[in-house]
């Protein structure tokens, strides 16, 4: 294929900038003229009125008003960064409305010349995992946080990776996948960037090349990863709809054990922290992952108070282990979701944290023989939640209504109270009886269900 020199390419060459990608690519702006009617229609959609917390006030419109110039189809990391404003380090401040269609697979590890970078390519010259393991083994180092040259080299390596795989999103943006679109090995960072819509994308394996050893996390210490699939921080009015979140062919079960603990290269799917608020997550499919959704990352009573308001509806939580979600401070509405849970590693579904106000209504839980209804709640320092209309189908038995709170309180002390202290009003459409939820959510939740 012959490279066509567009005006923009000529200017880029004159300025000494590398043209995007090694191989010739179609012009992303011109591509948007060839989108189907339905893709154009869905790209311009805004959050429906009253559809969860993100509908509060002016609602969430994303990049629905983008001009043709800021409407792009992207196929590579370089094109995605260009469509978001052109400079990954500064794109969070680009407030111009942007409508971005993802075509095919965009890989966060795609290097400047189009080849795929490895973890070794991103590592600081002074970092080596075997040296790190030798230095900070508890038998040698003790049970205190790693410090010194090797830890400093790990932190520099993380900074290298962050520049590469963390894609910074600005305000007034819609990112929507065309059929089969995948974002692999990257984090969408929505930080100080309000009014953002993310739809119809499959997020795969946002892995951390340089997990941190935290010897005082839990009884035996833990390896912790830095990278979520989507992080929402210091932002409001964010709608995350009809996406799929997986670890792909790099599941936690395939990771090695170091210091007797799993080497955790994954963090959250959709974490809402650092005073973020007014988020609606609808019709998503979370599958085969560990930590899903952390709402609030600190117990400190401070600026998170009155924030962290999130609505979760019609999501499928399938073979996932914890934080479905875990909540601090926020008023969080969890209704009409389907949970399919089991396996030996399952931990809990709804985490009731400090000053949290969870309102869980008409959710359906399909459990295997290893999970009891009393296991579905976990007290992370909260006092109460409102829970009603739950149904459970356990170990292939008949579906039945279950009072989750009563089951929890019968098995645990102290008891949790039954009133979260608020009643959701921002809901679009009727709240379905729980037995209908699996019938709808199974076929309709996740990427590649919208007629893009
Ligand atoms: Ca996180
Ligand atoms: Ca009790």
mmCIF file of C-alpha atoms and ligand atoms in Angstrom, residues 408-415, ligand 2:
data_model
loop_
_atom_site.group_PDB
_atom_site.id
_atom_site.type_symbol
_atom_site.label_atom_id
_atom_site.label_comp_id
_atom_site.label_asym_id
_atom_site.label_seq_id
_atom_site.Cartn_x
_atom_site.Cartn_y
_atom_site.Cartn_z
ATOM 1 C CA UNK A 408 -25.017 -12.265 57.182
ATOM 2 C CA UNK A 409 -26.064 -11.147 60.651
ATOM 3 C CA UNK A 410 -26.877 -14.717 61.712
ATOM 4 C CA UNK A 411 -23.310 -15.758 60.877
ATOM 5 C CA UNK A 412 -21.312 -12.678 61.886
ATOM 6 C CA UNK A 413 -20.896 -10.119 64.655
ATOM 7 C CA UNK A 414 -21.282 -7.242 64.975
ATOM 8 C CA UNK A 415 -24.509 -7.084 63.009
HETATM 9 CA CA1 LIG B 2 -24.781 -11.616 64.386
#
